[in-house]
Amino acid sequence: MGSEGPSTGFMQKKGLPEGLVLGSCNVLETAGDGVLPQLHEVFQTAFAGQSNETSNGGQIIWLHLGVNSGATRFAIENQAVNEATFRCPDEMGWKPQKVAIVPSDGSISHVREVC
């Protein structure tokens, strides 16, 4: 796998489910806080495209595969907390401790839940 993450290897091994049509896939840089401009651009592009689409039943699915060094399998979470705390520095040397990921989105105790 080289420098690719475990999710890349998983998709190469398992592939897409039968009948699934992938319109696009974006993999964002995750090291450091430099990801925010790219993330905002992806959000704006996705939501602009969604409002311009015809009624084709397409859906936008956002999937974040977090980091859990003790995990033995993937887990899809239904909530997110606006906090970054790293035990070890990331690839860019960033090691935040109780830092708001998106300061304009509220404090580190702010939680977002999805269905």
mmCIF file of C-alpha atoms in Angstrom:
data_model
loop_
_atom_site.group_PDB
_atom_site.id
_atom_site.type_symbol
_atom_site.label_atom_id
_atom_site.label_comp_id
_atom_site.label_asym_id
_atom_site.label_seq_id
_atom_site.Cartn_x
_atom_site.Cartn_y
_atom_site.Cartn_z
ATOM 1 C CA MET A 1 0.000 0.000 0.000
ATOM 2 C CA GLY A 2 2.915 2.410 0.334
ATOM 3 C CA SER A 3 1.912 5.725 1.900
ATOM 4 C CA GLU A 4 -1.788 5.121 1.289
ATOM 5 C CA GLY A 5 -4.132 4.748 4.229
ATOM 6 C CA PRO A 6 -5.965 1.597 5.281
ATOM 7 C CA SER A 7 -9.235 2.734 3.662
ATOM 8 C CA THR A 8 -7.540 2.724 0.230
ATOM 9 C CA GLY A 9 -6.394 -0.859 0.727
ATOM 10 C CA PHE A 10 -9.851 -1.846 1.945
ATOM 11 C CA MET A 11 -11.543 -0.442 -1.179
ATOM 12 C CA GLN A 12 -8.984 -2.059 -3.488
ATOM 13 C CA LYS A 13 -9.620 -5.399 -1.815
ATOM 14 C CA LYS A 14 -13.424 -5.236 -1.420
ATOM 15 C CA GLY A 15 -14.467 -2.964 -4.289
ATOM 16 C CA LEU A 16 -17.849 -1.260 -4.574
ATOM 17 C CA PRO A 17 -21.129 -3.028 -3.798
ATOM 18 C CA GLU A 18 -23.034 -4.366 -6.804
ATOM 19 C CA GLY A 19 -25.306 -1.735 -8.343
ATOM 20 C CA LEU A 20 -23.573 1.224 -6.718
ATOM 21 C CA VAL A 21 -22.632 4.001 -9.106
ATOM 22 C CA LEU A 22 -19.991 6.313 -7.712
ATOM 23 C CA GLY A 23 -20.399 9.781 -9.194
ATOM 24 C CA SER A 24 -17.261 11.170 -7.625
ATOM 25 C CA CYS A 25 -14.935 10.513 -4.755
ATOM 26 C CA ASN A 26 -12.698 13.025 -3.024
ATOM 27 C CA VAL A 27 -9.986 12.063 -0.588
ATOM 28 C CA LEU A 28 -8.892 15.026 1.475
ATOM 29 C CA GLU A 29 -5.558 15.658 3.121
ATOM 30 C CA THR A 30 -5.976 14.981 6.808
ATOM 31 C CA ALA A 31 -2.661 16.134 8.222
ATOM 32 C CA GLY A 32 -2.603 19.460 10.001
ATOM 33 C CA ASP A 33 -5.181 22.179 9.972
ATOM 34 C CA GLY A 34 -4.412 22.911 6.303
ATOM 35 C CA VAL A 35 -7.342 20.692 5.302
ATOM 36 C CA LEU A 36 -9.960 23.344 6.135
ATOM 37 C CA PRO A 37 -9.743 25.404 2.903
ATOM 38 C CA GLN A 38 -9.982 22.216 0.810
ATOM 39 C CA LEU A 39 -12.885 20.940 2.932
ATOM 40 C CA HIS A 40 -14.813 24.212 2.542
ATOM 41 C CA GLU A 41 -14.264 24.097 -1.233
ATOM 42 C CA VAL A 42 -15.608 20.529 -1.425
ATOM 43 C CA PHE A 43 -18.663 21.530 0.647
ATOM 44 C CA GLN A 44 -19.404 24.534 -1.572
ATOM 45 C CA THR A 45 -18.985 22.534 -4.781
ATOM 46 C CA ALA A 46 -21.154 19.671 -3.523
ATOM 47 C CA PHE A 47 -23.998 21.848 -2.314
ATOM 48 C CA ALA A 48 -23.928 24.075 -5.408
ATOM 49 C CA GLY A 49 -24.062 20.961 -7.597
ATOM 50 C CA GLN A 50 -26.870 19.482 -5.504
ATOM 51 C CA SER A 51 -29.093 22.534 -5.981
ATOM 52 C CA ASN A 52 -28.420 22.518 -9.751
ATOM 53 C CA GLU A 53 -29.116 18.785 -10.236
ATOM 54 C CA THR A 54 -32.211 17.469 -11.885
ATOM 55 C CA SER A 55 -34.405 15.041 -9.989
ATOM 56 C CA ASN A 56 -32.269 11.944 -10.549
ATOM 57 C CA GLY A 57 -32.429 10.538 -7.042
ATOM 58 C CA GLY A 58 -28.704 11.134 -6.492
ATOM 59 C CA GLN A 59 -27.479 11.459 -2.948
ATOM 60 C CA ILE A 60 -24.408 12.973 -1.393
ATOM 61 C CA ILE A 61 -22.816 10.780 1.229
ATOM 62 C CA TRP A 62 -20.009 12.153 3.375
ATOM 63 C CA LEU A 63 -17.857 9.490 4.964
ATOM 64 C CA HIS A 64 -15.135 10.241 7.470
ATOM 65 C CA LEU A 65 -12.928 7.352 8.478
ATOM 66 C CA GLY A 66 -11.383 8.541 11.699
ATOM 67 C CA VAL A 67 -8.312 7.292 13.457
ATOM 68 C CA ASN A 68 -8.505 4.729 16.228
ATOM 69 C CA SER A 69 -5.247 2.869 16.675
ATOM 70 C CA GLY A 70 -6.925 0.201 18.806
ATOM 71 C CA ALA A 71 -9.682 -0.615 16.304
ATOM 72 C CA THR A 72 -9.735 -3.931 14.481
ATOM 73 C CA ARG A 73 -12.448 -2.882 12.001
ATOM 74 C CA PHE A 74 -14.133 0.171 10.499
ATOM 75 C CA ALA A 75 -16.829 1.958 12.484
ATOM 76 C CA ILE A 76 -19.240 4.525 11.097
ATOM 77 C CA GLU A 77 -19.970 7.179 13.678
ATOM 78 C CA ASN A 78 -23.201 9.151 14.014
ATOM 79 C CA GLN A 79 -21.831 12.160 15.828
ATOM 80 C CA ALA A 80 -18.850 14.450 15.713
ATOM 81 C CA VAL A 81 -17.288 16.719 18.297
ATOM 82 C CA ASN A 82 -15.586 19.944 17.215
ATOM 83 C CA GLU A 83 -12.309 19.017 18.897
ATOM 84 C CA ALA A 84 -8.852 17.903 17.827
ATOM 85 C CA THR A 85 -6.647 16.132 20.355
ATOM 86 C CA PHE A 86 -3.839 13.971 18.985
ATOM 87 C CA ARG A 87 -1.734 11.569 21.048
ATOM 88 C CA CYS A 88 0.982 11.676 18.378
ATOM 89 C CA PRO A 89 1.881 14.382 15.841
ATOM 90 C CA ASP A 90 0.357 13.962 12.374
ATOM 91 C CA GLU A 91 2.375 13.919 9.136
ATOM 92 C CA MET A 92 2.754 17.715 9.268
ATOM 93 C CA GLY A 93 3.956 17.675 12.883
ATOM 94 C CA TRP A 94 0.654 19.043 14.226
ATOM 95 C CA LYS A 95 -0.253 17.769 17.708
ATOM 96 C CA PRO A 96 -3.286 19.728 18.877
ATOM 97 C CA GLN A 97 -4.593 19.412 22.413
ATOM 98 C CA LYS A 98 -8.280 20.325 22.900
ATOM 99 C CA VAL A 99 -8.366 22.649 19.868
ATOM 100 C CA ALA A 100 -11.592 23.542 18.052
ATOM 101 C CA ILE A 101 -11.402 22.132 14.518
ATOM 102 C CA VAL A 102 -13.707 24.804 13.095
ATOM 103 C CA PRO A 103 -13.687 27.722 15.563
ATOM 104 C CA SER A 104 -16.690 29.384 13.892
ATOM 105 C CA ASP A 105 -18.731 26.208 14.529
ATOM 106 C CA GLY A 106 -18.688 26.539 18.309
ATOM 107 C CA SER A 107 -16.644 25.362 21.234
ATOM 108 C CA ILE A 108 -14.916 22.002 21.592
ATOM 109 C CA SER A 109 -17.978 20.695 23.439
ATOM 110 C CA HIS A 110 -20.242 21.336 20.411
ATOM 111 C CA VAL A 111 -21.646 18.037 19.059
ATOM 112 C CA ARG A 112 -23.280 17.327 15.678
ATOM 113 C CA GLU A 113 -25.401 14.217 15.254
ATOM 114 C CA VAL A 114 -26.691 12.535 12.123
ATOM 115 C CA CYS A 115 -29.396 9.935 11.650
#
